[in-house]
Short mmCIF file of C-alpha atoms and ligand atoms in Angstrom, two decimals:
data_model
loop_
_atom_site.label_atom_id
_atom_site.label_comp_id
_atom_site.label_asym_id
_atom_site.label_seq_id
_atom_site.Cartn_x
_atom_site.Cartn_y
_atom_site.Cartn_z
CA UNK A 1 28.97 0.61 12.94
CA UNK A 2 26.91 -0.92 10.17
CA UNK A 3 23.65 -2.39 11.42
CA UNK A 4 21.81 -5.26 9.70
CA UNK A 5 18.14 -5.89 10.01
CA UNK A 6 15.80 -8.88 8.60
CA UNK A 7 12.45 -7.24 8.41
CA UNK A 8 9.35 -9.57 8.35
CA UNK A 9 6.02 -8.71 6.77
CA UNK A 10 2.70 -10.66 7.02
CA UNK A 11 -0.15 -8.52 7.60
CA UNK A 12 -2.36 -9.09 4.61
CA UNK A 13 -1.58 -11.91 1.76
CA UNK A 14 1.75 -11.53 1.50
CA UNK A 15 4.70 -12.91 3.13
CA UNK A 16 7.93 -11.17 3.29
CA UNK A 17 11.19 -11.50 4.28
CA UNK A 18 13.86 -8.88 3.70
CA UNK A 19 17.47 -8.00 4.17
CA UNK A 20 18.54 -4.42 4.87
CA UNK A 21 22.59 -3.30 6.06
CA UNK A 22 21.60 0.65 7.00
CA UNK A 23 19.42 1.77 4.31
CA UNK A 24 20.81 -0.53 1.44
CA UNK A 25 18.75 -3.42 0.88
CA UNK A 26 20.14 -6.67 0.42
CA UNK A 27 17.21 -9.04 -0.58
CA UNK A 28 13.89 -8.81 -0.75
CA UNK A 29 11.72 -11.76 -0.86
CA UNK A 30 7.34 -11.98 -1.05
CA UNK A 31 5.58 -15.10 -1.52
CA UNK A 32 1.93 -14.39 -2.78
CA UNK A 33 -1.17 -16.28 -2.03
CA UNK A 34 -2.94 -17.54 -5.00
CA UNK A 35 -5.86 -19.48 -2.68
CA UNK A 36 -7.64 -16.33 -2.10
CA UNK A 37 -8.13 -15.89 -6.37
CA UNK A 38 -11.27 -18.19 -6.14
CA UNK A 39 -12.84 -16.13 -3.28
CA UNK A 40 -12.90 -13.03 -4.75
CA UNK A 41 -11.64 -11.67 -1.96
CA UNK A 42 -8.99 -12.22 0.99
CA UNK A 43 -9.86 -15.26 3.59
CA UNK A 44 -8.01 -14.78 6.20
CA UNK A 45 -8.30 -18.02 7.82
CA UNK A 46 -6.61 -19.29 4.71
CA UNK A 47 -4.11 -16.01 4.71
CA UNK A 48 -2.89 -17.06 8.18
CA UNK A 49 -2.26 -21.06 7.27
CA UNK A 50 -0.52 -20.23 4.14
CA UNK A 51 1.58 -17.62 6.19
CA UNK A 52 2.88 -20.41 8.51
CA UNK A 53 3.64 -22.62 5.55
CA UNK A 54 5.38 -19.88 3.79
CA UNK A 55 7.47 -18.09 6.33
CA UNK A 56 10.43 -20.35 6.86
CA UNK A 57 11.56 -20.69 3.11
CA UNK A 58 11.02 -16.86 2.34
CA UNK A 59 13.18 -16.09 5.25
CA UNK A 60 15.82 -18.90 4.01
CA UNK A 61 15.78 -17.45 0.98
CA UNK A 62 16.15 -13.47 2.02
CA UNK A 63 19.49 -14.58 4.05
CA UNK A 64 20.06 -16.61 0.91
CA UNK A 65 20.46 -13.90 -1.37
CA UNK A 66 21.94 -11.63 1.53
CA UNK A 67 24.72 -13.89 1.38
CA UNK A 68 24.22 -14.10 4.69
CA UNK A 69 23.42 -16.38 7.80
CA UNK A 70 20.97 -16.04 11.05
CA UNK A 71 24.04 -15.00 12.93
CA UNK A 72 24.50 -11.93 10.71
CA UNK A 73 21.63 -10.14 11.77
CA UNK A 74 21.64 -7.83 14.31
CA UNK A 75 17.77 -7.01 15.30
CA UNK A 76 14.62 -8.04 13.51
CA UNK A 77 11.95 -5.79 12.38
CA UNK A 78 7.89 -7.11 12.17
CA UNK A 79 4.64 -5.51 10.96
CA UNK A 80 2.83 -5.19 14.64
CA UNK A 81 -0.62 -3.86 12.58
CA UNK A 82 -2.67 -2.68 11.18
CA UNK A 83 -3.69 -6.30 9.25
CA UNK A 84 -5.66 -8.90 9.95
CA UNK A 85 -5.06 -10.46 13.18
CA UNK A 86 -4.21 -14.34 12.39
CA UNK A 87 -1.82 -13.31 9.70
CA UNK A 88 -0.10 -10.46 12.09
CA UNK A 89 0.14 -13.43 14.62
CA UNK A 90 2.18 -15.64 12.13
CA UNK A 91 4.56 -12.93 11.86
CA UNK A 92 5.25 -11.97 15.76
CA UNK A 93 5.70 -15.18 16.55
CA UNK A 94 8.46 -16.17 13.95
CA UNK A 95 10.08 -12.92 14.97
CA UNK A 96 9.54 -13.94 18.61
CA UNK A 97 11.14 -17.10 18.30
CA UNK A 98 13.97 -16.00 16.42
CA UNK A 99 14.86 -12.97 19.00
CA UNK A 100 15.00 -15.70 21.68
CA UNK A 101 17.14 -17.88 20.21
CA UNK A 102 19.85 -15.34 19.03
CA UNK A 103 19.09 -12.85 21.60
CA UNK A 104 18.84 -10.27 19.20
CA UNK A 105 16.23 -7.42 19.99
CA UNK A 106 12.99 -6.97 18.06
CA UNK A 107 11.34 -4.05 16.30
CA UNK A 108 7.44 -3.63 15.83
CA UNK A 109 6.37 -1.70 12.92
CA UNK A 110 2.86 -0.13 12.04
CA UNK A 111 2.67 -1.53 8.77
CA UNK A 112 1.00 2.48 7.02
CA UNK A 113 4.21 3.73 8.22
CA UNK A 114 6.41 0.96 6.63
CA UNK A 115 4.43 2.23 3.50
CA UNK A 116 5.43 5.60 3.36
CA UNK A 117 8.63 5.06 4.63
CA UNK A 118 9.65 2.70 1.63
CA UNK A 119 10.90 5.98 0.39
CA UNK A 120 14.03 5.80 2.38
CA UNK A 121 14.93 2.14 0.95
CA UNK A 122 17.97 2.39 -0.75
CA UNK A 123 19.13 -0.03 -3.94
CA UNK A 124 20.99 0.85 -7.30
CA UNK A 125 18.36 2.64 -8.59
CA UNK A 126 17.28 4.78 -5.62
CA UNK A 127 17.99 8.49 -6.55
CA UNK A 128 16.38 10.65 -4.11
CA UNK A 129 13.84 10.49 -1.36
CA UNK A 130 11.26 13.30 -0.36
CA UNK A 131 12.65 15.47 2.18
CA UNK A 132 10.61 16.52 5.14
CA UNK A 133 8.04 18.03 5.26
CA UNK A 134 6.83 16.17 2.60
CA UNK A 135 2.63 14.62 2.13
CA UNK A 136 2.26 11.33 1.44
CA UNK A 137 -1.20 10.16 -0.37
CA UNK A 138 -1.21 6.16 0.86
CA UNK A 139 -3.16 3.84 -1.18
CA UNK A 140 -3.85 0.48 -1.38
CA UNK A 141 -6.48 -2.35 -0.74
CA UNK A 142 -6.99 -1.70 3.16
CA UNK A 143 -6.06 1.68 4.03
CA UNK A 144 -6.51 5.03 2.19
CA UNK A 145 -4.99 7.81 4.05
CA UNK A 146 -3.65 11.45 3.26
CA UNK A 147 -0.59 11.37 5.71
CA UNK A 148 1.87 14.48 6.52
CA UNK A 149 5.22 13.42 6.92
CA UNK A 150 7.21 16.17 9.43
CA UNK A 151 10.25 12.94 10.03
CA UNK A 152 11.20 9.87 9.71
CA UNK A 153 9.09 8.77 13.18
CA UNK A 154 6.53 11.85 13.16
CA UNK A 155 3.71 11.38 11.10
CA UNK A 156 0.11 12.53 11.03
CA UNK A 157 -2.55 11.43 9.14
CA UNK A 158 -4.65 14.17 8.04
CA UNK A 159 -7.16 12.38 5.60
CA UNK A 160 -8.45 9.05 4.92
CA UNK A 161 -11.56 7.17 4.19
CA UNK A 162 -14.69 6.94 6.48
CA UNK A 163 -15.27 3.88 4.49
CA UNK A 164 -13.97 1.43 1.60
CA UNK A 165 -10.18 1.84 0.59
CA UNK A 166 -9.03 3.10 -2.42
CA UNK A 167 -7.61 -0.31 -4.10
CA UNK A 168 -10.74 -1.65 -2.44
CA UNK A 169 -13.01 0.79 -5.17
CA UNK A 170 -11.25 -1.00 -7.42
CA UNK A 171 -11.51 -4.32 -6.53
CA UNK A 172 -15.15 -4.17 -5.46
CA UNK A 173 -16.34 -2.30 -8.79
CA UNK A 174 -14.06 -4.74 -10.40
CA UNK A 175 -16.32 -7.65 -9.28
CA UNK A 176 -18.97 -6.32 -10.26
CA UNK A 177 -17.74 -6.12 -13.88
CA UNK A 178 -17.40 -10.09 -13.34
CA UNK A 179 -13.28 -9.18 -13.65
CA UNK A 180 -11.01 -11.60 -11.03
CA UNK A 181 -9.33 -10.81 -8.25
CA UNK A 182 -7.55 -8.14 -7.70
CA UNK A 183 -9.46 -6.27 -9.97
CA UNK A 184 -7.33 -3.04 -9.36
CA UNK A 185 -4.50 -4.12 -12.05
CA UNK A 186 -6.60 -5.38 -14.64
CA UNK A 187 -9.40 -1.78 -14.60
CA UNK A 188 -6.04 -0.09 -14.85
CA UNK A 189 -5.02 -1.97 -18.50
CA UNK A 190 -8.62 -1.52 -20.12
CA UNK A 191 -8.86 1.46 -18.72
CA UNK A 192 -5.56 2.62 -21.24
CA UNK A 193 -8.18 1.53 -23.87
CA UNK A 194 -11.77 3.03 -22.84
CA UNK A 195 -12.77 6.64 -22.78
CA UNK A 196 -12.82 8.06 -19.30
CA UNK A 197 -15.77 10.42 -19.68
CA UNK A 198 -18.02 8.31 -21.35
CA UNK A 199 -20.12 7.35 -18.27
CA UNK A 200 -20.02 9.76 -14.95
CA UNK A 201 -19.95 8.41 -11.36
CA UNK A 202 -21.63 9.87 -8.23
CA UNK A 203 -18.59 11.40 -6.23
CA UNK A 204 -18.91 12.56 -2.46
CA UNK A 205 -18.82 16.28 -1.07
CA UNK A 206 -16.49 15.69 2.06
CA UNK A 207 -15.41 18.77 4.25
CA UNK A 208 -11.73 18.68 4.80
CA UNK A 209 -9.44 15.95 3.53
CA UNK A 210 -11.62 12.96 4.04
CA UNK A 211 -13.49 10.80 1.51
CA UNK A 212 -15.22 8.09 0.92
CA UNK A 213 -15.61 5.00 -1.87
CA UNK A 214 -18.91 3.53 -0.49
CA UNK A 215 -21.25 5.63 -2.74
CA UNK A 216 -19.50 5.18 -6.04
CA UNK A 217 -19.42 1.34 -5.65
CA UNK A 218 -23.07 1.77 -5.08
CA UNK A 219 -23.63 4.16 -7.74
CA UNK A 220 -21.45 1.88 -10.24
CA UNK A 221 -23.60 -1.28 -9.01
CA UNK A 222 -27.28 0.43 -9.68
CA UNK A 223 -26.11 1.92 -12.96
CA UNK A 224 -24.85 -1.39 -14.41
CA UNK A 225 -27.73 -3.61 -13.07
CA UNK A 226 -30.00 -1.09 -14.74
CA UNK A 227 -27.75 -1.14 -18.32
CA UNK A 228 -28.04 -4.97 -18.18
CA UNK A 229 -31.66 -4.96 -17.89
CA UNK A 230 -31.44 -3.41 -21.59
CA UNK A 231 -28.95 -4.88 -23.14
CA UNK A 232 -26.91 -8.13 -20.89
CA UNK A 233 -23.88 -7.76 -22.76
CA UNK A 234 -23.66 -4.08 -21.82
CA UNK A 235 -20.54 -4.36 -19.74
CA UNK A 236 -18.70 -6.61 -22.47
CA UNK A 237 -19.39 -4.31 -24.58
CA UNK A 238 -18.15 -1.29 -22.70
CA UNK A 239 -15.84 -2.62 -20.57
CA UNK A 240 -12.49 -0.26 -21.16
CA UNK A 241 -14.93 2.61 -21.22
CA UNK A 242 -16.49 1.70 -17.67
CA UNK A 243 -12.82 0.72 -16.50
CA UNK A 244 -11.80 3.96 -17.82
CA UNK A 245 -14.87 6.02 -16.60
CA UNK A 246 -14.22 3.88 -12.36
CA UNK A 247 -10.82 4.72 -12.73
CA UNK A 248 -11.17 8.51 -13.45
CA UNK A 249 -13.83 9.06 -10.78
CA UNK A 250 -11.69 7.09 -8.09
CA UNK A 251 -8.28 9.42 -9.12
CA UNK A 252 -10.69 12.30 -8.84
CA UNK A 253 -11.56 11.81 -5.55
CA UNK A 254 -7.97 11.12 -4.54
CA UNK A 255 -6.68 14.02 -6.44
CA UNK A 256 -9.59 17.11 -5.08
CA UNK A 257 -8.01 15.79 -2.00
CA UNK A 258 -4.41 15.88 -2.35
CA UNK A 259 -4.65 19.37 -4.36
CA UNK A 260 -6.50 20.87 -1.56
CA UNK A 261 -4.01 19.47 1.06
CA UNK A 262 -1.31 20.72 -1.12
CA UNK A 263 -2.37 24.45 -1.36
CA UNK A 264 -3.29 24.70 2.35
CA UNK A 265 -0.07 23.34 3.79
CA UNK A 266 2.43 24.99 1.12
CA UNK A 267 4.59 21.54 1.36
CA UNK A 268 5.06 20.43 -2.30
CA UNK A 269 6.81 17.87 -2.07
CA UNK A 270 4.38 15.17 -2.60
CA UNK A 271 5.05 11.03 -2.43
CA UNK A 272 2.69 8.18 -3.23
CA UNK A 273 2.61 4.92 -1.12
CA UNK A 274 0.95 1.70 -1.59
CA UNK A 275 -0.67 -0.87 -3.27
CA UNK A 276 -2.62 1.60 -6.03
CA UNK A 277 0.37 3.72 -6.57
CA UNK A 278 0.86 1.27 -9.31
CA UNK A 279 -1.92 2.80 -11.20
CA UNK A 280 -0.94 4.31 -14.61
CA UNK A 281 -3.70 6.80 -14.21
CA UNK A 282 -2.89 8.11 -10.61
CA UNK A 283 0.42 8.40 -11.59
CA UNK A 284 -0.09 10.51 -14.88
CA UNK A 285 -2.18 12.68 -12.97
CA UNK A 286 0.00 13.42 -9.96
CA UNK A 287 2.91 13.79 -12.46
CA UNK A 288 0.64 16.35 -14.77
CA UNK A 289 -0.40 18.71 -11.29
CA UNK A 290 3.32 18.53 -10.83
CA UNK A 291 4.35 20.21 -13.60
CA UNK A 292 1.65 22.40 -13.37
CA UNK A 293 2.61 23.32 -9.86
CA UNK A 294 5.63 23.00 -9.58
CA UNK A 295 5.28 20.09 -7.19
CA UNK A 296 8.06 17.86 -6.66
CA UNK A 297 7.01 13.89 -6.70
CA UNK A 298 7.92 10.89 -5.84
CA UNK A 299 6.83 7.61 -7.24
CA UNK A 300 8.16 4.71 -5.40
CA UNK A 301 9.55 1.57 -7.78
CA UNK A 302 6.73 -0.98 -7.97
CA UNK A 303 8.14 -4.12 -5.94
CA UNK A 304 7.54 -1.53 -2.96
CA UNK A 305 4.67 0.38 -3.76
CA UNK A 306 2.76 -3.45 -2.77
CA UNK A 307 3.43 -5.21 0.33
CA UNK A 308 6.85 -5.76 1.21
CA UNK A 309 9.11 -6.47 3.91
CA UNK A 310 11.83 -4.08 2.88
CA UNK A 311 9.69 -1.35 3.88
CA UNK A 312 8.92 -3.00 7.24
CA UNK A 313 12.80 -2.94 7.74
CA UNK A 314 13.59 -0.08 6.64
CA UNK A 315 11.21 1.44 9.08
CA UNK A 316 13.11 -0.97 12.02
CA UNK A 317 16.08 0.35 11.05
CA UNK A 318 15.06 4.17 12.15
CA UNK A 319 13.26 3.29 15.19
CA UNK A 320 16.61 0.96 16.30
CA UNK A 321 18.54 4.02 15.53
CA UNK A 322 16.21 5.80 18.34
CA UNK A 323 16.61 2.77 20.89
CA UNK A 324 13.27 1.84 19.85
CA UNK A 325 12.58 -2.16 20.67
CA UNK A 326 10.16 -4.49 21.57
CA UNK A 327 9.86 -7.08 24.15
CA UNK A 328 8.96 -10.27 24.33
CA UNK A 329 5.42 -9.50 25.62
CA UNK A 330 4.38 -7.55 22.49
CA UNK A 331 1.30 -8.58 20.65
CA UNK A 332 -0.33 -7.66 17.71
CA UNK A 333 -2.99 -5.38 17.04
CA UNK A 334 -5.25 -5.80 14.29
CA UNK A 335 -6.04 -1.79 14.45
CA UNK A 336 -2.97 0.58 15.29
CA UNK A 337 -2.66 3.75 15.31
CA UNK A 338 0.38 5.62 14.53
O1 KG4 B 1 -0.49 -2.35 -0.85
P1 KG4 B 1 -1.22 -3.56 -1.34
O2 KG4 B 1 -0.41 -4.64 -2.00
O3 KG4 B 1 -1.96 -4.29 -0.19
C1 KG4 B 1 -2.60 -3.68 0.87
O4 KG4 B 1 -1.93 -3.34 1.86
O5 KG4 B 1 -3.82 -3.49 0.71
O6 KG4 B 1 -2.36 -3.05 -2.32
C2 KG4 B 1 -3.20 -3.93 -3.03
C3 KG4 B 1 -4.26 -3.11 -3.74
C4 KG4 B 1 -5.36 -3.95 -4.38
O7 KG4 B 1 -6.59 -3.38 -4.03
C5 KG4 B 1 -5.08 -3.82 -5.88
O8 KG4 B 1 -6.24 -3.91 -6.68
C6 KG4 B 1 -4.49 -2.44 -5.94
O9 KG4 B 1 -3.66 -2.34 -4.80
N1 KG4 B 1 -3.71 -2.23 -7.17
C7 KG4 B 1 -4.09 -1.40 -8.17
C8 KG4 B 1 -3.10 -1.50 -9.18
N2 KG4 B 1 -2.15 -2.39 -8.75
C9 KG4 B 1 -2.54 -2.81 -7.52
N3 KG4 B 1 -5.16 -0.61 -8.29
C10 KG4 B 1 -5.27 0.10 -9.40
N4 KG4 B 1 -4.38 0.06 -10.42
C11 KG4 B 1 -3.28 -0.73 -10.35
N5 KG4 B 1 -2.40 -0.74 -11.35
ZN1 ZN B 2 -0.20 -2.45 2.71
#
């Protein structure tokens, strides 16, 4: 029997409805939040109102293009956490609400996992997913982790960041260039421009598969105030070479990593997940070690590489398949672990 599952997202700045029957999704909808442009940065008091305003016509419009009604879906899936509390709250209690009244059951979801399982999303363009064991390297503006993958529900992470997030490298250094936000999209496109070893970044010596992002911001913010002291059109001047310069120190970092994780496990089968999977330069380079090492990749298509609730119910849909529900008392958690 086919089941079908509305998956809700709203952990972050976007809010997400989607439509899955099995593994074949049906809609996919994600409202963005323009407000948080003019802060530079996500507000989260501002995250959380918009989520409530936007929730109700997103999920209209993922039954909409479903071709489907309320009635039609069997269980609902919802990002539990990791996110930011107010925004997670929006979320649960939609999905709540709507349990209740159709006395349907719920699903939570730890959003990381939704990430790397985006993978198992099927549409008309899905042609294979990794198969197990397979490492995922998850990237994006809040989390940065180095996750093994043994099954669908058995993951471990066995790297991540002791500080800022990948996407958030970008962003941060980004803002210091005086570029909007995100700045992650925009480093990427001068970057195709600029000349990647024109200036050289401080990078950190981590034991194992851990790293860190803190000291190349800082590095990055010293070196430019000390360029503009000289010369104050220094970074308008140089901008696709210091976009290209961030951006190859940041996939350097994420690549020692991943190569090291690579050789010590034997699993070559390597995935990327996440908001900076986007990146034309991560993705050149992971393709390039592949072919030099025989690795086999996979690159997820961009509407789920960023937030999205497909991934969310895509994840609901194996935990249902292992009897896996929530109740009504479940609450959600700004920090969860696996
Ligand atoms: O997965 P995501 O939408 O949200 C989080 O869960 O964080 O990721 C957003 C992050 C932002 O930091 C953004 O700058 C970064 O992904 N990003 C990129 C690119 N596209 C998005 N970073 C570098 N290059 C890109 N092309
Ligand atoms: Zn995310």
């Amino acid at each position: 029997m086919s089941i079908t599952i509305l998956g809700i997202e709203s952990s972050c700045d976007d809010t997400s409805a989607a439509v899955i029957r099995d593994r074949q999704l049906l809609s996919n909808v994600i409202a963005g939040q323009e407000v948080h442009k003019a802060y530079g940065g996500v507000v989260p008091e501002l995250a959380s109102r918009a989520h409530q305003q936007n929730i109700i016509p997103v999920v209209h419009r993922a039954l909409e293009l479903a071709s489907l009604s309320a009635s039609d879906i069997d269980a609902l899936a919802f990002t539990r956490g990791p996110g930011l509390l107010g925004s997670l709250l929006v979320g649960t209690s939609f999905v709540k609400g709507f349990a209740l009244s159709r006395g349907i059951p719920m699903v939570d979801v730890n959003h990381l996992q939704g990430h790397v399982l985006a993978h198992f999303v099927q549409t008309e363009k899905t042609t294979e997913a990794p198969a197990f064991p397979f490492l995922c390297l998850l990237v994006s503006g809040g989390h940065s982790q180095l996750v093994l993958v043994r099954d669908y529900l058995d993951m471990e992470i066995i790297g991540q960041t002791i500080d800022d997030a990948a996407g958030e490298a970008f962003d941060k250094c980004a803002k210091v260039m005086g570029l909007p936000y995100p700045g992650g999209p925009i480093v990427d496109k001068l970057a195709s421009e600029g000349d990647p070893k024109r200036f050289t970044f401080s990078k950190p010596r981590l034991e194992g598969y851990n790293y860190s992002f803190s000291g190349l911001k800082t590095s990055f913010l010293y070196f430019l105030r000390d360029e503009l002291k000289n010369d104050p059109d220094f970074i308008e001047k140089n901008k696709n070479d210091l976009a290209a310069s961030l951006q190859k120190t940041i996939i350097d970092i994420l690549m020692d990593k991943l190569k090291k994780a690579v050789k010590d496990t034997g699993i070559k089968e390597v995935a990327l997940a996440g908001g900076v999977s986007a990146n034309s330069g991560l993705r050149n380079a992971v393709l390039k070690e592949a072919d030099k090492r025989h690795w086999k990749t996979f690159i997820p298509e961009f509407r789920f590489t960023t937030d999205n609730a497909a991934m969310i119910a895509i994840t609901g849909y194996f935990k249902y398949r292992q009897g896996l529900f929530a109740d009504q008392s479940v609450t959600p958690l700004a920090r969860m672990p696996f």
